[in-house]
Amino acid sequence: MRDQLAINTDRTEYGDGRAEIYDLGLLDARGNVTNLLLKGEMFTIKECIRFHADIQTPIFTYTIKDKKGTELTGTNTMFEGADIKPVKNGDEYTVEFTQKMNLQGGEYLLSMSCTGFEQGEHVVYHRLYDVTNITVISNKNTVGVYDMEPDVAVRLSPAGEAAKQAESLSADEAAQEDLQV
């Protein structure tokens, strides 16, 4: 998959080496590996991780940032409550995060990692910051970076009708006050 993506040569990569993200992919709604995603469609971030040591509870992550470096969204297997089993040296995990693309049309950066906690300390086994770009194509943008997907309802009241409704409401309110007295 990795060889089908535009991988960022300026990415930041580090970790203690006990795990290795050896392959990754962005898959569109049709299962194609691509850096181009359509707003409103489902897509999958896929990570393939090989372990070089025994690890009790690995955590797999991703984040999406804008080009200014602001983290816009992300999650991990711990937040999502995924059932992650301990691994032994040589084991491999394939992790897929599938979700709907609700970001506005534009350019974004994907980061991912394999981390964990050992004796209460956060440990990075392998992290790839800004490993690849995501281009979101949209035929409808909104304000900001995220589309709340609103259902919009509007109703036009012809001239004079609004005043009649206001008078009717005032009469109803007066009747309600008479009943309460």
CSV table of N, CA and C in Angstrom, one decimal:
chain,number,residue,atom,x,y,z
A,1,MET,N,0.8,-1.2,0.0
A,1,MET,CA,0.0,0.0,0.0
A,1,MET,C,0.9,1.3,0.0
A,2,ARG,N,1.9,1.2,0.8
A,2,ARG,CA,2.7,2.4,1.0
A,2,ARG,C,3.3,2.9,-0.3
A,3,ASP,N,3.6,2.0,-1.2
A,3,ASP,CA,4.2,2.4,-2.5
A,3,ASP,C,3.2,3.0,-3.4
A,4,GLN,N,1.9,3.0,-3.1
A,4,GLN,CA,0.9,3.6,-3.9
A,4,GLN,C,0.5,5.0,-3.4
A,5,LEU,N,1.1,5.4,-2.2
A,5,LEU,CA,0.8,6.7,-1.7
A,5,LEU,C,2.0,7.7,-1.9
A,6,ALA,N,1.7,9.0,-1.8
A,6,ALA,CA,2.7,10.0,-1.8
A,6,ALA,C,3.2,10.1,-0.4
A,7,ILE,N,4.3,9.5,-0.1
A,7,ILE,CA,4.9,9.5,1.3
A,7,ILE,C,5.8,10.8,1.4
A,8,ASN,N,5.6,11.4,2.5
A,8,ASN,CA,6.4,12.7,2.8
A,8,ASN,C,7.8,12.4,3.2
A,9,THR,N,8.7,12.8,2.4
A,9,THR,CA,10.2,12.6,2.7
A,9,THR,C,10.7,13.4,3.8
A,10,ASP,N,9.9,14.5,4.2
A,10,ASP,CA,10.3,15.3,5.4
A,10,ASP,C,9.6,14.9,6.6
A,11,ARG,N,9.0,13.7,6.7
A,11,ARG,CA,8.3,13.3,7.9
A,11,ARG,C,9.2,13.2,9.1
A,12,THR,N,8.7,13.2,10.3
A,12,THR,CA,9.5,13.0,11.5
A,12,THR,C,9.2,11.6,11.9
A,13,GLU,N,10.2,10.8,12.2
A,13,GLU,CA,10.1,9.4,12.6
A,13,GLU,C,10.9,9.1,13.7
A,14,TYR,N,10.3,8.5,14.8
A,14,TYR,CA,11.1,8.1,15.9
A,14,TYR,C,10.4,7.0,16.7
A,15,GLY,N,11.1,6.5,17.7
A,15,GLY,CA,10.6,5.5,18.6
A,15,GLY,C,11.7,4.6,19.1
A,16,ASP,N,11.4,3.7,20.0
A,16,ASP,CA,12.5,2.9,20.6
A,16,ASP,C,12.7,1.6,19.8
A,17,GLY,N,12.0,1.4,18.7
A,17,GLY,CA,12.2,0.3,17.8
A,17,GLY,C,11.6,-1.0,18.1
A,18,ARG,N,10.9,-1.1,19.2
A,18,ARG,CA,10.3,-2.4,19.6
A,18,ARG,C,9.1,-2.7,18.7
A,19,ALA,N,8.6,-1.7,17.9
A,19,ALA,CA,7.5,-1.9,16.9
A,19,ALA,C,7.9,-1.1,15.7
A,20,GLU,N,7.4,-1.5,14.6
A,20,GLU,CA,7.7,-0.9,13.3
A,20,GLU,C,6.4,-0.8,12.4
A,21,ILE,N,6.0,0.4,12.1
A,21,ILE,CA,4.9,0.5,11.1
A,21,ILE,C,5.5,0.3,9.8
A,22,TYR,N,5.4,-0.9,9.2
A,22,TYR,CA,6.1,-1.2,8.0
A,22,TYR,C,5.3,-1.0,6.7
A,23,ASP,N,3.9,-0.8,6.9
A,23,ASP,CA,3.1,-0.5,5.8
A,23,ASP,C,1.9,0.4,6.3
A,24,LEU,N,1.4,1.2,5.4
A,24,LEU,CA,0.3,2.0,5.7
A,24,LEU,C,-0.5,2.3,4.4
A,25,GLY,N,-1.8,2.7,4.6
A,25,GLY,CA,-2.6,3.1,3.5
A,25,GLY,C,-3.7,3.9,3.8
A,26,LEU,N,-4.2,4.7,2.9
A,26,LEU,CA,-5.5,5.4,2.9
A,26,LEU,C,-6.3,4.8,1.8
A,27,LEU,N,-7.5,4.3,2.3
A,27,LEU,CA,-8.3,3.6,1.3
A,27,LEU,C,-9.6,4.4,1.2
A,28,ASP,N,-10.0,4.6,0.0
A,28,ASP,CA,-11.3,5.4,-0.2
A,28,ASP,C,-12.5,4.4,-0.1
A,29,ALA,N,-13.7,4.9,-0.3
A,29,ALA,CA,-14.9,4.1,-0.1
A,29,ALA,C,-14.9,2.8,-1.0
A,30,ARG,N,-14.2,2.8,-2.1
A,30,ARG,CA,-14.2,1.7,-3.0
A,30,ARG,C,-13.0,0.7,-2.7
A,31,GLY,N,-12.2,1.1,-1.7
A,31,GLY,CA,-11.1,0.2,-1.3
A,31,GLY,C,-9.8,0.5,-2.1
A,32,ASN,N,-9.8,1.6,-2.8
A,32,ASN,CA,-8.6,2.0,-3.6
A,32,ASN,C,-7.6,2.8,-2.7
A,33,VAL,N,-6.3,2.5,-2.8
A,33,VAL,CA,-5.3,3.2,-2.0
A,33,VAL,C,-5.1,4.5,-2.7
A,34,THR,N,-5.2,5.6,-2.0
A,34,THR,CA,-5.1,6.9,-2.6
A,34,THR,C,-4.9,8.0,-1.5
A,35,ASN,N,-4.3,9.1,-2.0
A,35,ASN,CA,-4.2,10.3,-1.1
A,35,ASN,C,-5.4,11.2,-1.3
A,36,LEU,N,-6.3,11.0,-2.3
A,36,LEU,CA,-7.4,11.8,-2.6
A,36,LEU,C,-8.7,11.2,-2.0
A,37,LEU,N,-9.4,11.9,-1.1
A,37,LEU,CA,-10.6,11.4,-0.5
A,37,LEU,C,-11.7,12.4,-0.8
A,38,LEU,N,-12.9,11.9,-1.0
A,38,LEU,CA,-14.1,12.7,-1.2
A,38,LEU,C,-14.8,13.0,0.1
A,39,LYS,N,-15.1,14.3,0.3
A,39,LYS,CA,-15.8,14.7,1.5
A,39,LYS,C,-17.2,14.0,1.5
A,40,GLY,N,-17.6,13.5,2.7
A,40,GLY,CA,-18.9,12.8,2.8
A,40,GLY,C,-18.8,11.3,2.6
A,41,GLU,N,-17.7,10.8,2.1
A,41,GLU,CA,-17.6,9.3,1.9
A,41,GLU,C,-16.8,8.7,3.0
A,42,MET,N,-17.0,7.4,3.2
A,42,MET,CA,-16.3,6.6,4.2
A,42,MET,C,-14.9,6.4,3.6
A,43,PHE,N,-13.9,6.3,4.5
A,43,PHE,CA,-12.5,6.0,4.2
A,43,PHE,C,-11.9,5.2,5.3
A,44,THR,N,-10.7,4.6,5.0
A,44,THR,CA,-10.0,3.8,6.0
A,44,THR,C,-8.6,4.2,6.1
A,45,ILE,N,-8.1,4.3,7.3
A,45,ILE,CA,-6.6,4.5,7.5
A,45,ILE,C,-6.2,3.1,8.0
A,46,LYS,N,-5.2,2.6,7.3
A,46,LYS,CA,-4.7,1.2,7.6
A,46,LYS,C,-3.3,1.3,8.0
A,47,GLU,N,-2.9,0.6,9.1
A,47,GLU,CA,-1.6,0.5,9.6
A,47,GLU,C,-1.2,-1.0,9.7
A,48,CYS,N,0.0,-1.4,9.3
A,48,CYS,CA,0.5,-2.7,9.5
A,48,CYS,C,1.8,-2.6,10.4
A,49,ILE,N,1.7,-3.2,11.5
A,49,ILE,CA,2.8,-3.1,12.5
A,49,ILE,C,3.4,-4.4,12.8
A,50,ARG,N,4.7,-4.4,12.8
A,50,ARG,CA,5.5,-5.6,13.2
A,50,ARG,C,6.2,-5.4,14.5
A,51,PHE,N,6.2,-6.4,15.4
A,51,PHE,CA,6.8,-6.2,16.7
A,51,PHE,C,8.1,-6.9,16.8
A,52,HIS,N,9.1,-6.2,17.4
A,52,HIS,CA,10.4,-6.7,17.6
A,52,HIS,C,10.7,-7.0,19.1
A,53,ALA,N,9.7,-7.0,19.9
A,53,ALA,CA,9.8,-7.4,21.3
A,53,ALA,C,8.4,-7.7,21.8
A,54,ASP,N,8.4,-8.3,23.0
A,54,ASP,CA,7.1,-8.6,23.6
A,54,ASP,C,6.6,-7.2,24.2
A,55,ILE,N,5.3,-7.0,24.0
A,55,ILE,CA,4.7,-5.7,24.5
A,55,ILE,C,3.3,-6.1,25.0
A,56,GLN,N,3.0,-5.7,26.2
A,56,GLN,CA,1.8,-6.1,26.9
A,56,GLN,C,0.5,-5.5,26.3
A,57,THR,N,0.5,-4.2,26.1
A,57,THR,CA,-0.7,-3.5,25.6
A,57,THR,C,-0.3,-2.4,24.6
A,58,PRO,N,-0.1,-2.7,23.4
A,58,PRO,CA,0.2,-1.7,22.4
A,58,PRO,C,-1.0,-0.8,22.1
A,59,ILE,N,-0.8,0.4,21.8
A,59,ILE,CA,-1.9,1.3,21.4
A,59,ILE,C,-1.5,1.9,20.0
A,60,PHE,N,-2.5,1.8,19.1
A,60,PHE,CA,-2.3,2.2,17.7
A,60,PHE,C,-3.1,3.5,17.5
A,61,THR,N,-2.5,4.5,16.9
A,61,THR,CA,-3.1,5.9,16.8
A,61,THR,C,-3.0,6.4,15.4
A,62,TYR,N,-3.8,7.5,15.2
A,62,TYR,CA,-3.7,8.4,14.1
A,62,TYR,C,-4.1,9.8,14.4
A,63,THR,N,-3.6,10.8,13.8
A,63,THR,CA,-4.1,12.1,13.9
A,63,THR,C,-4.0,12.8,12.5
A,64,ILE,N,-4.9,13.7,12.3
A,64,ILE,CA,-5.0,14.5,11.0
A,64,ILE,C,-4.8,15.9,11.4
A,65,LYS,N,-3.8,16.6,10.8
A,65,LYS,CA,-3.5,18.0,11.0
A,65,LYS,C,-3.7,18.8,9.8
A,66,ASP,N,-4.0,20.1,10.0
A,66,ASP,CA,-4.0,21.0,8.9
A,66,ASP,C,-2.6,21.4,8.5
A,67,LYS,N,-2.4,22.1,7.4
A,67,LYS,CA,-1.0,22.4,7.0
A,67,LYS,C,-0.3,23.4,7.9
A,68,LYS,N,-1.0,24.0,8.9
A,68,LYS,CA,-0.4,24.9,9.8
A,68,LYS,C,0.1,24.1,11.1
A,69,GLY,N,-0.3,22.8,11.1
A,69,GLY,CA,0.2,21.9,12.2
A,69,GLY,C,-0.8,21.7,13.3
A,70,THR,N,-2.0,22.3,13.1
A,70,THR,CA,-3.1,22.2,14.2
A,70,THR,C,-3.7,20.8,14.0
A,71,GLU,N,-3.7,20.0,15.2
A,71,GLU,CA,-4.4,18.7,15.1
A,71,GLU,C,-5.9,19.0,15.1
A,72,LEU,N,-6.5,18.4,14.1
A,72,LEU,CA,-8.0,18.6,13.9
A,72,LEU,C,-8.8,17.4,14.4
A,73,THR,N,-8.3,16.2,14.3
A,73,THR,CA,-9.0,15.0,14.7
A,73,THR,C,-8.0,13.9,14.8
A,74,GLY,N,-8.4,12.8,15.5
A,74,GLY,CA,-7.6,11.6,15.6
A,74,GLY,C,-8.2,10.8,16.7
A,75,THR,N,-7.7,9.6,16.8
A,75,THR,CA,-8.1,8.7,17.8
A,75,THR,C,-7.1,7.6,18.0
A,76,ASN,N,-7.4,6.6,18.9
A,76,ASN,CA,-6.5,5.5,19.1
A,76,ASN,C,-7.3,4.3,19.6
A,77,THR,N,-6.7,3.2,19.5
A,77,THR,CA,-7.4,1.9,19.9
A,77,THR,C,-7.8,1.9,21.4
A,78,MET,N,-7.1,2.6,22.2
A,78,MET,CA,-7.4,2.7,23.6
A,78,MET,C,-8.7,3.5,23.8
A,79,PHE,N,-8.8,4.7,23.2
A,79,PHE,CA,-10.0,5.6,23.2
A,79,PHE,C,-11.2,4.8,22.7
A,80,GLU,N,-11.0,4.1,21.6
A,80,GLU,CA,-12.1,3.4,20.9
A,80,GLU,C,-12.4,2.1,21.6
A,81,GLY,N,-11.7,1.6,22.6
A,81,GLY,CA,-12.0,0.4,23.3
A,81,GLY,C,-11.8,-0.9,22.6
A,82,ALA,N,-10.8,-0.8,21.6
A,82,ALA,CA,-10.5,-2.0,20.9
A,82,ALA,C,-9.9,-3.1,21.7
A,83,ASP,N,-10.1,-4.3,21.4
A,83,ASP,CA,-9.6,-5.4,22.2
A,83,ASP,C,-8.2,-5.8,21.7
A,84,ILE,N,-7.2,-5.2,22.3
A,84,ILE,CA,-5.8,-5.4,21.8
A,84,ILE,C,-5.2,-6.4,22.7
A,85,LYS,N,-4.7,-7.5,22.1
A,85,LYS,CA,-4.0,-8.5,22.9
A,85,LYS,C,-2.5,-8.3,23.0
A,86,PRO,N,-1.8,-8.8,24.0
A,86,PRO,CA,-0.4,-8.7,24.1
A,86,PRO,C,0.3,-9.3,22.9
A,87,VAL,N,1.5,-8.8,22.6
A,87,VAL,CA,2.2,-9.3,21.4
A,87,VAL,C,3.5,-9.8,21.8
A,88,LYS,N,4.0,-10.7,21.0
A,88,LYS,CA,5.4,-11.3,21.2
A,88,LYS,C,6.3,-10.9,20.0
A,89,ASN,N,7.5,-11.0,20.2
A,89,ASN,CA,8.5,-10.7,19.1
A,89,ASN,C,8.1,-11.4,17.9
A,90,GLY,N,8.0,-10.7,16.8
A,90,GLY,CA,7.6,-11.3,15.5
A,90,GLY,C,6.1,-11.2,15.1
A,91,ASP,N,5.3,-11.0,16.1
A,91,ASP,CA,3.8,-10.8,15.9
A,91,ASP,C,3.6,-9.6,15.0
A,92,GLU,N,2.5,-9.6,14.3
A,92,GLU,CA,2.1,-8.4,13.5
A,92,GLU,C,0.6,-8.1,13.7
A,93,TYR,N,0.3,-6.8,13.8
A,93,TYR,CA,-1.1,-6.4,13.9
A,93,TYR,C,-1.4,-5.6,12.6
A,94,THR,N,-2.6,-5.7,12.1
A,94,THR,CA,-3.1,-4.9,11.0
A,94,THR,C,-4.3,-4.1,11.7
A,95,VAL,N,-4.3,-2.8,11.6
A,95,VAL,CA,-5.3,-2.0,12.3
A,95,VAL,C,-5.9,-1.1,11.2
A,96,GLU,N,-7.2,-1.1,11.2
A,96,GLU,CA,-8.0,-0.2,10.3
A,96,GLU,C,-8.9,0.7,11.1
A,97,PHE,N,-8.8,2.0,10.8
A,97,PHE,CA,-9.8,3.0,11.3
A,97,PHE,C,-10.6,3.4,10.2
A,98,THR,N,-11.9,3.1,10.3
A,98,THR,CA,-12.8,3.5,9.2
A,98,THR,C,-13.8,4.5,9.7
A,99,GLN,N,-14.0,5.6,8.9
A,99,GLN,CA,-14.8,6.7,9.3
A,99,GLN,C,-15.3,7.5,8.1
A,100,LYS,N,-16.1,8.4,8.3
A,100,LYS,CA,-16.6,9.3,7.3
A,100,LYS,C,-15.8,10.6,7.2
A,101,MET,N,-15.4,11.0,6.0
A,101,MET,CA,-14.6,12.2,5.8
A,101,MET,C,-15.5,13.4,5.9
A,102,ASN,N,-15.4,14.1,7.0
A,102,ASN,CA,-16.2,15.3,7.3
A,102,ASN,C,-15.4,16.6,7.2
A,103,LEU,N,-14.1,16.5,7.0
A,103,LEU,CA,-13.3,17.7,6.9
A,103,LEU,C,-13.6,18.4,5.5
A,104,GLN,N,-13.4,19.7,5.6
A,104,GLN,CA,-13.6,20.6,4.4
A,104,GLN,C,-12.6,20.2,3.3
A,105,GLY,N,-13.0,20.5,2.1
A,105,GLY,CA,-12.0,20.3,1.0
A,105,GLY,C,-10.7,21.1,1.3
A,106,GLY,N,-9.6,20.4,1.1
A,106,GLY,CA,-8.3,21.0,1.3
A,106,GLY,C,-7.2,20.0,1.5
A,107,GLU,N,-6.1,20.5,2.0
A,107,GLU,CA,-4.9,19.7,2.2
A,107,GLU,C,-4.6,19.4,3.7
A,108,TYR,N,-4.4,18.2,4.1
A,108,TYR,CA,-4.1,17.8,5.4
A,108,TYR,C,-2.9,16.8,5.5
A,109,LEU,N,-2.5,16.6,6.7
A,109,LEU,CA,-1.3,15.7,7.0
A,109,LEU,C,-1.7,14.6,7.9
A,110,LEU,N,-1.4,13.4,7.6
A,110,LEU,CA,-1.7,12.2,8.5
A,110,LEU,C,-0.4,11.8,9.3
A,111,SER,N,-0.6,11.5,10.6
A,111,SER,CA,0.4,11.0,11.4
A,111,SER,C,-0.2,9.7,12.0
A,112,MET,N,0.7,8.8,12.4
A,112,MET,CA,0.3,7.6,13.1
A,112,MET,C,1.4,7.0,14.0
A,113,SER,N,1.0,6.2,14.9
A,113,SER,CA,2.0,5.7,15.8
A,113,SER,C,1.6,4.4,16.5
A,114,CYS,N,2.5,3.7,17.1
A,114,CYS,CA,2.3,2.6,18.0
A,114,CYS,C,3.0,3.0,19.3
A,115,THR,N,2.2,3.1,20.3
A,115,THR,CA,2.7,3.5,21.6
A,115,THR,C,2.2,2.6,22.7
A,116,GLY,N,2.4,2.9,23.9
A,116,GLY,CA,1.9,2.2,25.0
A,116,GLY,C,2.3,2.8,26.4
A,117,PHE,N,1.8,2.2,27.4
A,117,PHE,CA,2.2,2.7,28.8
A,117,PHE,C,2.9,1.5,29.5
A,118,GLU,N,4.0,1.9,30.1
A,118,GLU,CA,4.8,0.9,30.9
A,118,GLU,C,5.2,1.6,32.2
A,119,GLN,N,4.7,0.9,33.3
A,119,GLN,CA,4.9,1.5,34.6
A,119,GLN,C,4.4,2.9,34.7
A,120,GLY,N,3.3,3.2,34.1
A,120,GLY,CA,2.7,4.5,34.1
A,120,GLY,C,3.3,5.5,33.2
A,121,GLU,N,4.3,5.2,32.5
A,121,GLU,CA,5.0,6.1,31.6
A,121,GLU,C,4.6,5.8,30.1
A,122,HIS,N,4.3,6.9,29.3
A,122,HIS,CA,4.0,6.8,27.9
A,122,HIS,C,5.3,6.5,27.2
A,123,VAL,N,5.2,5.4,26.4
A,123,VAL,CA,6.4,5.0,25.6
A,123,VAL,C,6.0,5.0,24.1
A,124,VAL,N,6.9,5.5,23.3
A,124,VAL,CA,6.7,5.5,21.8
A,124,VAL,C,7.5,4.4,21.2
A,125,TYR,N,6.8,3.4,20.6
A,125,TYR,CA,7.6,2.3,20.0
A,125,TYR,C,7.9,2.7,18.5
A,126,HIS,N,7.0,3.4,17.8
A,126,HIS,CA,7.3,3.9,16.5
A,126,HIS,C,6.2,5.0,16.2
A,127,ARG,N,6.7,6.1,15.8
A,127,ARG,CA,5.8,7.2,15.4
A,127,ARG,C,6.2,7.8,14.1
A,128,LEU,N,5.2,8.1,13.2
A,128,LEU,CA,5.5,8.7,11.9
A,128,LEU,C,4.6,10.0,11.9
A,129,TYR,N,5.3,11.1,12.1
A,129,TYR,CA,4.6,12.4,12.0
A,129,TYR,C,4.5,12.9,10.6
A,130,ASP,N,3.4,13.3,10.1
A,130,ASP,CA,3.2,13.9,8.8
A,130,ASP,C,3.7,12.9,7.7
A,131,VAL,N,3.3,11.7,7.9
A,131,VAL,CA,3.9,10.6,7.0
A,131,VAL,C,3.3,10.8,5.5
A,132,THR,N,2.1,11.2,5.4
A,132,THR,CA,1.5,11.4,4.1
A,132,THR,C,0.5,12.5,4.1
A,133,ASN,N,0.2,13.0,2.9
A,133,ASN,CA,-0.8,14.1,2.8
A,133,ASN,C,-2.2,13.4,2.5
A,134,ILE,N,-3.2,14.2,2.9
A,134,ILE,CA,-4.6,13.8,2.5
A,134,ILE,C,-5.2,15.0,1.8
A,135,THR,N,-5.6,14.8,0.6
A,135,THR,CA,-6.3,15.8,-0.2
A,135,THR,C,-7.8,15.5,-0.2
A,136,VAL,N,-8.6,16.4,0.4
A,136,VAL,CA,-10.0,16.2,0.5
A,136,VAL,C,-10.7,17.0,-0.6
A,137,ILE,N,-11.5,16.4,-1.5
A,137,ILE,CA,-12.2,17.0,-2.6
A,137,ILE,C,-13.6,17.2,-2.2
A,138,SER,N,-14.1,18.4,-2.3
A,138,SER,CA,-15.5,18.6,-1.9
A,138,SER,C,-16.3,19.5,-2.9
A,139,ASN,N,-17.6,19.2,-3.1
A,139,ASN,CA,-18.4,20.0,-3.9
A,139,ASN,C,-19.3,20.9,-3.1
A,140,LYS,N,-19.1,20.9,-1.7
A,140,LYS,CA,-19.8,21.8,-0.8
A,140,LYS,C,-19.0,22.0,0.4
A,141,ASN,N,-18.5,23.2,0.6
A,141,ASN,CA,-17.8,23.6,1.8
A,141,ASN,C,-18.7,24.4,2.7
A,142,THR,N,-18.3,24.4,4.0
A,142,THR,CA,-19.0,25.2,5.0
A,142,THR,C,-17.9,26.1,5.7
A,143,VAL,N,-18.3,26.8,6.7
A,143,VAL,CA,-17.3,27.6,7.4
A,143,VAL,C,-16.5,26.7,8.4
A,144,GLY,N,-15.3,27.0,8.5
A,144,GLY,CA,-14.4,26.2,9.4
A,144,GLY,C,-13.8,25.0,8.7
A,145,VAL,N,-13.4,24.0,9.5
A,145,VAL,CA,-12.7,22.9,9.0
A,145,VAL,C,-13.5,21.6,9.0
A,146,TYR,N,-14.6,21.6,9.7
A,146,TYR,CA,-15.4,20.4,9.9
A,146,TYR,C,-16.9,20.7,9.5
A,147,ASP,N,-17.5,19.8,8.8
A,147,ASP,CA,-18.9,19.9,8.4
A,147,ASP,C,-19.8,19.2,9.3
A,148,MET,N,-20.7,19.9,10.0
A,148,MET,CA,-21.6,19.3,11.0
A,148,MET,C,-22.7,18.6,10.3
A,149,GLU,N,-22.8,18.7,9.0
A,149,GLU,CA,-23.9,18.0,8.2
A,149,GLU,C,-25.3,18.4,8.7
A,150,PRO,N,-25.6,19.7,8.7
A,150,PRO,CA,-26.9,20.1,9.2
A,150,PRO,C,-28.0,19.8,8.3
A,151,ASP,N,-29.2,19.5,8.8
A,151,ASP,CA,-30.4,19.5,8.0
A,151,ASP,C,-31.0,20.9,8.2
A,152,VAL,N,-31.2,21.5,7.1
A,152,VAL,CA,-31.7,22.9,7.1
A,152,VAL,C,-33.1,23.0,6.7
A,153,ALA,N,-33.9,23.6,7.5
A,153,ALA,CA,-35.4,23.8,7.2
A,153,ALA,C,-35.6,25.3,7.1
A,154,VAL,N,-36.3,25.8,6.1
A,154,VAL,CA,-36.6,27.2,6.0
A,154,VAL,C,-38.1,27.3,5.6
A,155,ARG,N,-38.7,28.4,6.0
A,155,ARG,CA,-40.1,28.6,5.6
A,155,ARG,C,-40.3,30.1,5.4
A,156,LEU,N,-40.8,30.4,4.2
A,156,LEU,CA,-41.1,31.8,3.8
A,156,LEU,C,-42.5,32.1,4.2
A,157,SER,N,-42.7,33.3,4.9
A,157,SER,CA,-44.0,33.8,5.2
A,157,SER,C,-44.3,35.0,4.4
A,158,PRO,N,-45.3,34.9,3.5
A,158,PRO,CA,-45.6,36.1,2.6
A,158,PRO,C,-45.9,37.3,3.5
A,159,ALA,N,-45.7,38.5,2.9
A,159,ALA,CA,-45.9,39.7,3.6
A,159,ALA,C,-47.3,39.7,4.2
A,160,GLY,N,-47.5,40.2,5.4
A,160,GLY,CA,-48.7,40.3,6.1
A,160,GLY,C,-49.0,39.0,6.9
A,161,GLU,N,-48.6,37.8,6.5
A,161,GLU,CA,-48.9,36.6,7.2
A,161,GLU,C,-48.2,36.6,8.5
A,162,ALA,N,-46.9,37.1,8.6
A,162,ALA,CA,-46.2,37.1,9.8
A,162,ALA,C,-46.9,37.9,10.9
A,163,ALA,N,-47.4,39.1,10.5
A,163,ALA,CA,-48.1,39.9,11.4
A,163,ALA,C,-49.4,39.2,12.0
A,164,LYS,N,-50.1,38.5,11.1
A,164,LYS,CA,-51.3,37.8,11.5
A,164,LYS,C,-50.9,36.7,12.5
A,165,GLN,N,-49.8,36.0,12.3
A,165,GLN,CA,-49.4,35.0,13.2
A,165,GLN,C,-49.0,35.6,14.6
A,166,ALA,N,-48.4,36.8,14.6
A,166,ALA,CA,-48.0,37.4,15.8
A,166,ALA,C,-49.2,37.8,16.6
A,167,GLU,N,-50.3,38.3,15.9
A,167,GLU,CA,-51.5,38.7,16.6
A,167,GLU,C,-52.2,37.5,17.1
A,168,SER,N,-52.2,36.4,16.4
A,168,SER,CA,-52.8,35.1,16.9
A,168,SER,C,-52.1,34.6,18.1
A,169,LEU,N,-50.7,34.7,18.1
A,169,LEU,CA,-50.0,34.3,19.3
A,169,LEU,C,-50.3,35.1,20.5
A,170,SER,N,-50.4,36.5,20.3
A,170,SER,CA,-50.7,37.4,21.4
A,170,SER,C,-52.1,37.0,22.0
A,171,ALA,N,-53.0,36.7,21.1
A,171,ALA,CA,-54.4,36.4,21.6
A,171,ALA,C,-54.3,35.1,22.4
A,172,ASP,N,-53.6,34.1,21.9
A,172,ASP,CA,-53.4,32.8,22.6
A,172,ASP,C,-52.7,33.0,24.0
A,173,GLU,N,-51.7,33.9,24.1
A,173,GLU,CA,-51.0,34.2,25.3
A,173,GLU,C,-52.0,34.8,26.3
A,174,ALA,N,-52.8,35.8,25.8
A,174,ALA,CA,-53.8,36.4,26.7
A,174,ALA,C,-54.8,35.4,27.2
A,175,ALA,N,-55.2,34.5,26.4
A,175,ALA,CA,-56.2,33.5,26.8
A,175,ALA,C,-55.6,32.6,27.9
A,176,GLN,N,-54.3,32.2,27.7
A,176,GLN,CA,-53.6,31.4,28.7
A,176,GLN,C,-53.5,32.2,30.0
A,177,GLU,N,-53.2,33.5,30.0
A,177,GLU,CA,-53.1,34.2,31.3
A,177,GLU,C,-54.5,34.3,32.0
A,178,ASP,N,-55.6,34.4,31.2
A,178,ASP,CA,-56.9,34.4,31.8
A,178,ASP,C,-57.2,33.1,32.5
A,179,LEU,N,-56.7,32.0,31.9
A,179,LEU,CA,-57.0,30.7,32.5
A,179,LEU,C,-56.2,30.5,33.8
A,180,GLN,N,-55.0,31.1,33.9
A,180,GLN,CA,-54.2,30.9,35.1
A,180,GLN,C,-54.7,31.8,36.2
A,181,VAL,N,-55.5,32.8,36.0
A,181,VAL,CA,-55.9,33.7,37.1
A,181,VAL,C,-57.1,33.2,37.8
